[in-house]
Coordinates of C-alpha atoms and ligand atoms in Angstrom, one line a residue:
X1 CA -21.4 24.6 7.5
X2 CA -19.4 21.1 7.8
X3 CA -17.7 20.3 11.0
X4 CA -14.1 19.6 11.5
X5 CA -13.0 18.2 15.2
X6 CA -9.4 18.2 16.1
X7 CA -9.0 15.4 18.5
X8 CA -5.8 15.9 20.9
X9 CA -4.9 12.9 23.2
X10 CA -3.2 14.5 26.2
X11 CA -0.9 13.0 28.7
X12 CA 0.9 15.5 30.8
X13 CA 0.6 18.5 28.1
X14 CA -0.1 21.2 30.8
X15 CA 3.0 23.2 29.2
X16 CA 1.5 22.9 25.6
X17 CA -2.2 22.6 25.8
X18 CA -3.2 26.4 25.9
X19 CA -1.0 27.3 23.0
X20 CA -1.9 24.5 20.6
X21 CA -5.6 25.3 21.4
X22 CA -5.2 28.8 20.7
X23 CA -3.1 28.2 17.6
X24 CA -6.1 26.0 16.4
X25 CA -8.7 28.5 17.0
X26 CA -6.8 31.5 15.4
X27 CA -7.2 29.9 12.0
X28 CA -11.0 29.8 12.1
X29 CA -11.4 33.3 10.3
X30 CA -9.2 31.7 7.3
X31 CA -11.3 28.6 7.0
X32 CA -14.7 29.6 5.4
X33 CA -16.5 26.6 5.1
X34 CA -15.7 24.5 7.9
X35 CA -16.3 25.0 11.6
X36 CA -13.4 24.1 13.9
X37 CA -13.9 22.3 17.2
X38 CA -11.3 21.0 19.4
X39 CA -11.7 17.7 21.6
X40 CA -9.1 17.0 24.2
X41 CA -9.0 13.4 25.5
X42 CA -7.3 13.5 28.7
X43 CA -6.4 10.5 30.8
X44 CA -6.3 12.3 34.1
X45 CA -2.8 13.6 33.5
X46 CA -1.3 14.0 37.1
X47 CA 0.0 17.6 36.0
X48 CA -3.8 18.8 35.5
X49 CA -4.0 19.5 31.9
X50 CA -7.7 19.1 32.2
X51 CA -7.8 21.7 34.7
X52 CA -6.5 24.2 31.9
X53 CA -8.5 22.9 29.6
X54 CA -11.6 23.6 31.7
X55 CA -10.6 27.3 32.1
X56 CA -10.0 27.8 28.5
X57 CA -13.6 26.4 27.6
X58 CA -15.1 29.8 28.9
X59 CA -13.3 31.3 26.0
X60 CA -13.8 28.8 23.5
X61 CA -17.1 27.4 23.2
X62 CA -16.2 25.0 20.6
X63 CA -13.6 23.5 23.0
X64 CA -14.6 20.3 24.5
X65 CA -12.9 17.7 27.1
X66 CA -13.6 14.2 27.7
X67 CA -11.5 12.1 30.5
X68 CA -10.9 8.3 30.9
X69 CA -8.5 5.7 32.3
X70 CA -5.2 6.0 30.9
X71 CA -4.8 2.9 28.4
X72 CA -2.8 4.2 25.7
X73 CA -2.8 6.3 22.7
X74 CA -4.8 4.4 20.4
X75 CA -7.6 3.6 23.0
X76 CA -7.7 7.7 23.7
X77 CA -8.1 8.1 20.0
X78 CA -11.1 5.4 19.7
X79 CA -12.8 7.2 22.5
X80 CA -12.4 10.6 21.0
X81 CA -13.6 9.6 17.6
X82 CA -16.5 7.9 19.1
X83 CA -17.6 11.0 20.9
X84 CA -16.7 13.2 18.0
X85 CA -19.0 11.4 15.8
X86 CA -21.7 10.6 18.1
X87 CA -21.9 13.7 19.9
X88 CA -20.3 16.7 18.0
X89 CA -21.6 15.2 14.6
X90 CA -18.0 15.7 13.0
X91 CA -17.7 15.5 9.2
X92 CA -13.8 15.1 9.4
X93 CA -11.4 14.2 12.3
X94 CA -8.1 15.6 12.9
X95 CA -5.5 13.5 14.7
X96 CA -2.8 15.8 16.2
X97 CA -0.2 15.5 18.9
X98 CA -1.1 18.2 21.7
X99 CA 2.6 19.1 22.0
X100 CA 3.1 21.5 19.1
X101 CA 5.3 19.0 17.3
X102 CA 2.3 19.1 14.8
X103 CA 2.1 22.6 13.4
X104 CA -1.4 23.7 13.6
X105 CA -0.9 26.1 10.7
X106 CA -1.3 23.5 8.2
X107 CA -5.1 22.6 9.1
X108 CA -6.2 25.0 6.2
X109 CA -3.8 22.8 3.8
X110 CA -5.4 19.3 5.0
X111 CA -9.1 20.7 4.6
X112 CA -8.2 21.9 1.1
X113 CA -7.5 18.2 0.2
X114 CA -10.4 17.1 1.8
X115 CA -12.2 19.7 -0.3
X116 CA -10.7 18.2 -3.5
X117 CA -11.9 14.7 -2.7
X118 CA -9.6 13.1 -0.3
X119 CA -10.9 10.7 2.3
X120 CA -7.7 10.7 4.4
X121 CA -4.8 13.1 4.4
X122 CA -1.6 12.5 5.9
X123 CA 0.9 15.2 7.3
X124 CA 4.1 13.6 5.7
X125 CA 7.7 13.9 7.0
X126 CA 9.3 11.8 4.4
X127 CA 8.4 13.5 1.2
X128 CA 9.8 16.6 -0.5
X129 CA 9.0 19.7 1.8
X130 CA 8.4 17.4 4.9
X131 CA 11.3 16.9 7.6
X132 CA 12.2 15.7 10.9
X133 CA 14.1 18.0 13.4
X134 CA 17.6 18.6 12.5
X135 CA 18.8 18.7 16.0
X136 CA 17.6 14.9 16.8
X137 CA 20.1 12.7 17.6
X138 CA 21.5 10.0 15.1
X139 CA 19.5 7.1 17.1
X140 CA 16.4 9.2 16.9
X141 CA 16.4 9.8 13.4
X142 CA 17.1 6.3 12.4
X143 CA 14.6 4.7 14.5
X144 CA 12.1 7.1 12.9
X145 CA 13.4 6.4 9.5
X146 CA 13.6 2.7 9.8
X147 CA 10.1 2.2 11.4
X148 CA 8.5 3.6 8.2
X149 CA 10.9 1.7 5.8
X150 CA 10.0 -1.4 7.7
X151 CA 6.3 -0.6 7.3
X152 CA 6.5 0.4 3.5
X153 CA 8.4 -2.6 2.5
X154 CA 6.4 -4.9 4.8
X155 CA 3.3 -3.9 3.1
X156 CA 4.9 -3.1 -0.3
X157 CA 2.8 -0.1 -0.5
X158 CA 5.5 2.4 -1.6
X159 CA 3.4 5.0 -2.6
X160 CA 2.7 5.9 1.3
X161 CA 5.8 7.8 2.8
X162 CA 4.9 8.2 6.6
X163 CA 3.0 5.6 8.0
X164 CA 3.7 6.4 11.9
X165 CA 3.3 10.5 11.9
X166 CA 0.0 11.1 14.0
X167 CA -0.9 14.3 12.1
X168 CA -4.0 13.4 10.0
X169 CA -7.2 14.5 8.6
X170 CA -10.1 11.9 7.9
X171 CA -13.6 11.8 6.7
X172 CA -15.8 10.2 9.4
X173 CA -17.8 8.4 6.7
X174 CA -14.7 6.1 6.7
X175 CA -14.1 6.3 10.2
X176 CA -17.6 5.0 11.3
X177 CA -17.1 1.7 8.9
X178 CA -13.8 0.5 10.9
X179 CA -14.1 2.0 14.2
X180 CA -14.8 -1.1 16.2
X181 CA -12.0 -2.9 14.3
X182 CA -9.4 -0.6 16.0
X183 CA -10.1 -1.7 19.4
X184 CA -7.3 -4.2 19.7
X185 CA -4.4 -1.3 19.0
X186 CA -4.3 0.4 22.3
X187 CA -0.8 2.1 21.9
X188 CA 1.2 3.7 19.1
X189 CA 0.6 0.8 16.7
X190 CA -2.8 2.4 16.4
X191 CA -1.5 5.1 13.6
X192 CA -0.4 2.0 11.4
X193 CA -3.5 -0.3 12.0
X194 CA -5.9 3.0 11.1
X195 CA -3.8 3.4 8.0
X196 CA -3.7 -0.1 6.7
X197 CA -7.4 -0.2 7.2
X198 CA -7.9 3.0 5.0
X199 CA -5.6 1.2 2.1
X200 CA -7.7 -2.0 2.4
X201 CA -11.0 0.3 2.2
X202 CA -9.5 1.7 -0.6
X203 CA -10.3 5.4 0.4
X204 CA -8.4 8.3 -1.3
X205 CA -5.2 8.8 0.5
X206 CA -3.4 11.9 0.0
X207 CA 0.1 13.1 1.7
X208 CA 1.1 16.8 2.4
X209 CA 4.5 17.7 3.6
X210 CA 5.0 18.9 7.1
X211 CA 8.1 19.7 9.1
X212 CA 7.9 18.0 12.6
X213 CA 8.9 20.2 15.0
X214 CA 11.0 19.4 18.3
X215 CA 9.2 19.1 21.6
X216 CA 9.8 22.1 23.7
X217 CA 8.1 21.3 26.9
X218 CA 7.0 17.6 28.3
X219 CA 8.3 14.4 27.3
X220 CA 7.6 11.9 24.4
X221 CA 5.7 8.8 25.9
X222 CA 6.8 6.3 23.2
X223 CA 8.8 3.3 23.8
X224 CA 11.1 2.9 20.8
X225 CA 11.5 -1.2 20.9
X226 CA 8.0 -2.3 21.8
X227 CA 6.8 0.2 19.1
X228 CA 8.9 -1.4 16.5
X229 CA 8.1 -5.1 17.7
X230 CA 4.5 -4.4 17.6
X231 CA 4.9 -3.1 13.9
X232 CA 7.0 -6.4 13.1
X233 CA 4.2 -8.4 14.2
X234 CA 1.2 -6.3 12.8
X235 CA 3.0 -6.8 9.6
X236 CA 3.3 -10.8 9.6
X237 CA -0.4 -10.6 10.4
X238 CA -1.9 -8.0 8.2
X239 CA 0.5 -7.7 5.1
X240 CA -0.9 -9.1 2.1
X241 CA 2.4 -9.0 0.6
X242 CA 4.2 -11.3 3.2
X243 CA 1.2 -13.6 3.3
X244 CA 1.7 -13.5 -0.9
X245 CA 5.3 -14.6 -0.2
X246 CA 4.5 -17.3 2.4
X247 CA 1.9 -18.9 0.1
X248 CA 4.5 -18.9 -2.9
X249 CA 7.1 -20.5 -0.6
X250 CA 4.2 -23.3 0.3
X251 CA 3.3 -23.5 -3.4
X252 CA 7.0 -24.6 -3.8
X253 CA 6.5 -27.5 -1.4
X254 CA 3.3 -28.6 -2.8
X255 CA 4.8 -28.6 -6.3
X256 CA 8.0 -30.7 -5.3
X257 CA 5.8 -32.9 -3.0
X258 CA 3.5 -33.9 -5.4
X259 CA 5.9 -34.5 -8.3
X260 CA 7.6 -36.6 -5.7
X261 CA 4.7 -38.6 -5.0
X262 CA 3.7 -39.2 -8.6
X263 CA 7.1 -40.2 -9.8
X264 CA 8.1 -42.5 -6.8
X265 CA 4.4 -43.6 -5.8
X266 CA 2.5 -43.7 -8.9
X267 CA 5.4 -44.5 -11.4
X268 CA 4.1 -41.7 -13.6
X269 CA 7.0 -40.6 -16.1
X270 CA 8.6 -37.4 -14.9
X271 CA 7.2 -34.9 -17.6
X272 CA 3.6 -35.7 -16.8
X273 CA 4.3 -35.6 -12.8
X274 CA 5.9 -32.3 -13.1
X275 CA 3.2 -30.7 -15.1
X276 CA 0.5 -32.3 -13.0
X277 CA 2.3 -31.1 -9.8
X278 CA 2.6 -27.6 -11.0
X279 CA -0.9 -27.4 -11.9
X280 CA -1.8 -28.5 -8.6
X281 CA 0.5 -25.9 -6.7
X282 CA -1.3 -23.2 -8.9
X283 CA -4.5 -24.3 -7.5
X284 CA -3.3 -24.5 -3.7
X285 CA -1.9 -20.5 -4.4
X286 CA -5.1 -19.5 -5.8
X287 CA -7.2 -20.6 -3.3
X288 CA -4.6 -19.5 -0.4
X289 CA -4.2 -16.1 -1.9
X290 CA -8.0 -15.8 -2.5
X291 CA -9.1 -16.7 1.1
X292 CA -6.0 -15.5 2.9
X293 CA -3.4 -13.2 1.4
X294 CA -6.2 -11.1 -0.4
X295 CA -8.9 -11.7 1.7
X296 CA -10.2 -8.4 1.9
X297 CA -10.4 -8.5 -1.9
X298 CA -12.0 -11.7 -2.1
X299 CA -13.3 -12.6 -5.7
X300 CA -17.2 -12.3 -5.5
X301 CA -20.0 -12.8 -8.2
X302 CA -20.3 -16.4 -8.5
X303 CA -18.7 -19.5 -10.0
X304 CA -18.4 -17.7 -13.4
X305 CA -16.1 -15.1 -11.9
X306 CA -14.0 -17.6 -10.2
X307 CA -13.4 -19.6 -13.1
X308 CA -12.6 -16.5 -15.2
X309 CA -10.1 -15.4 -12.4
X310 CA -8.5 -18.9 -12.3
X311 CA -8.0 -18.9 -15.9
X312 CA -6.2 -15.4 -15.4
X313 CA -4.1 -16.7 -12.5
X314 CA -3.0 -19.5 -14.8
X315 CA -1.9 -16.9 -17.5
X316 CA -0.1 -14.8 -15.0
X317 CA 1.7 -18.0 -13.8
X318 CA 2.6 -18.9 -17.4
X319 CA 4.0 -15.6 -17.5
X320 CA 6.4 -16.5 -14.7
X321 CA 7.5 -19.6 -16.5
X322 CA 8.4 -17.3 -19.7
X323 CA 10.2 -14.7 -17.4
X324 CA 12.2 -17.6 -15.7
X325 CA 13.1 -19.0 -19.1
X326 CA 14.2 -15.9 -20.7
X327 CA 15.9 -14.5 -17.6
X328 CA 17.9 -17.8 -17.4
X329 CA 18.8 -17.7 -20.9
X330 CA 20.2 -13.8 -20.8
X331 CA 22.1 -14.7 -17.8
X332 CA 23.7 -17.8 -18.8
X333 CA 24.7 -16.3 -22.2
X334 CA 25.9 -13.0 -20.7
X335 CA 27.5 -14.1 -17.5
X336 CA 28.4 -17.7 -18.5
X337 CA 27.5 -21.3 -16.9
X338 CA 30.0 -22.3 -14.4
X339 CA 30.6 -23.3 -10.6
X340 CA 31.7 -20.3 -8.3
X341 CA 33.8 -20.8 -5.2
X342 CA 32.7 -18.6 -2.4
X343 CA 35.1 -18.9 0.4
X344 CA 35.2 -23.0 0.9
X345 CA 31.8 -23.1 -0.7
X346 CA 30.8 -24.3 -4.3
X347 CA 27.7 -23.2 -6.0
X348 CA 26.6 -23.6 -9.6
X349 CA 25.9 -20.2 -11.3
X350 CA 22.5 -21.1 -12.4
X351 CA 21.3 -21.5 -8.8
X352 CA 22.4 -17.8 -8.0
X353 CA 20.7 -16.7 -11.6
X354 CA 17.6 -18.6 -10.3
X355 CA 17.5 -17.2 -6.8
X356 CA 17.8 -13.8 -8.3
X357 CA 15.0 -13.9 -11.1
X358 CA 12.6 -15.2 -8.7
X359 CA 13.3 -12.6 -6.0
X360 CA 13.9 -9.7 -8.3
X361 CA 11.5 -10.2 -11.1
X362 CA 9.1 -13.0 -10.8
X363 CA 7.9 -12.2 -7.1
X364 CA 6.9 -8.5 -7.8
X365 CA 5.8 -9.2 -11.3
X366 CA 3.2 -11.8 -10.0
X367 CA 2.4 -9.6 -7.0
X368 CA 1.8 -6.7 -9.3
X369 CA -0.4 -8.8 -11.6
X370 CA -2.3 -10.2 -8.8
X371 CA -3.2 -6.9 -7.4
X372 CA -4.0 -5.2 -10.8
X373 CA -6.0 -8.2 -12.7
X374 CA -6.7 -10.8 -10.3
X375 CA -7.7 -9.3 -6.9
X376 CA -8.2 -5.7 -7.9
X377 CA -10.0 -3.4 -5.8
Ligands
GDD1 N1 -4.9 10.5 26.3 C1 -3.7 9.9 26.1 N2 -3.3 8.8 26.6 N3 -2.7 10.7 25.5 C2 -1.5 10.1 25.1 C3 -1.3 8.8 25.7 C4 -2.1 8.0 26.5 O1 -2.2 6.9 26.9 N4 -0.1 8.5 25.1 C5 0.7 9.4 24.5 N5 -0.4 10.6 24.6 C6 -0.6 12.0 23.9 C7 0.7 12.9 24.2 O2 0.3 13.6 25.2 C8 0.6 13.5 22.6 O3 -0.2 14.8 22.9 C9 0.5 12.9 21.9 O4 -0.5 11.6 22.3 C10 1.6 11.9 20.9 O5 2.6 11.3 22.2 P1 4.0 11.8 22.1 O6 4.5 11.2 23.4 O7 4.1 13.4 21.8 O8 4.6 11.1 20.9 P2 6.0 11.1 19.9 O9 5.8 12.8 19.6 O10 7.1 10.7 20.5 O11 5.2 10.1 18.6 C11 5.3 10.4 17.3 O12 5.0 9.3 16.6 C12 4.0 8.3 17.2 C13 3.7 7.1 16.6 O13 4.3 6.8 15.3 C14 4.3 11.3 17.0 O14 4.3 11.3 15.7 C15 3.0 10.8 17.3 O15 1.8 11.5 16.5 C16 2.6 9.5 16.5 O16 1.6 9.0 16.9
MN2 MN1 4.6 14.4 20.0

């Protein structure tokens, strides 16, 4: 039988731990092909959560406990995963809050998805059938929704709806590959980093709906502001999309810089100068995207492959030029060519059109093409 280890990090969950453990084990008869085990990762909770677990162990032989220094949620999970893989020989791991906010009753649904081939199953609140507690205050709801929206847009990965919820089922074959990379994410940011690694490793991800329950006993340990800030910095450092936009802006500077140089320093005519500077910017963009933005999907297969991809990259770039030409023509002929006065500020309409075309069409188009054609998985 395959082994599924439910990892429950606990810090002061004395009021909840017995019930959650009982609920999990009560599901075993329903699950035929998986052996359920529970691993509590407690950080010497002052409320003696561990004492309760030790008592329960005589009733449940598949209940395990490890204890360690309190270093945050991420560290607790890494310790738990390591133990579950090396000592308990887990095939899949569950992440779950020990406070009953994540209904254990969904465990069979998660395993069903694993049986169907998923590597990483997410309990999602922001899809049809999922929910956050109705009685949460506006501030709390807004915080949760906002945090998820920032991550979804920051990574431009709209197919994932819940990045932060910590109810998941994951194959250990994947966890083993990236476990050491998770070390820096000690707190709640761990959840986002883990999912980001899953996406970059191209594993099969599936979301199932879940209703997040309200906490009945004990208190949440999350620090909202600190969490949002850490998410923000994580995205800046790890999002291919943000890096791609930065490379694009840099390309713009390179293009202008070289055009200026050729025209004023080398007295080359303006048409030739601009063609040359554009190609130089394309080369810069290609290299920076390959070795930075899409580093995890770097081109492999030698010089031949690089040349082929570079040719394709030029083709995609020509596409952007066509889009800009057609877009500008459409907007000028439909909305007119004039100078607009906004408060005391005058602006030519074509500048507004250009900004709109680049941000709404060219950026998404190129990003899509790069992912689908040049740096595909
Ligand atoms: N061992 C250990 N050490 N456990 C911890 C620590 C720690 O430092 N901090 C929190 N926990 C445990 C809690 O006891 C609980 O079982 C679980 O981790 C989640 O903590 P909560 O305090 O209940 O967090 P929440 O419900 O507000 O957090 C929600 O958002 C998080 C971040 O996105 C949940 O969805 C979490 O699952 C999610 O990780
Ligand atoms: Mn919780």
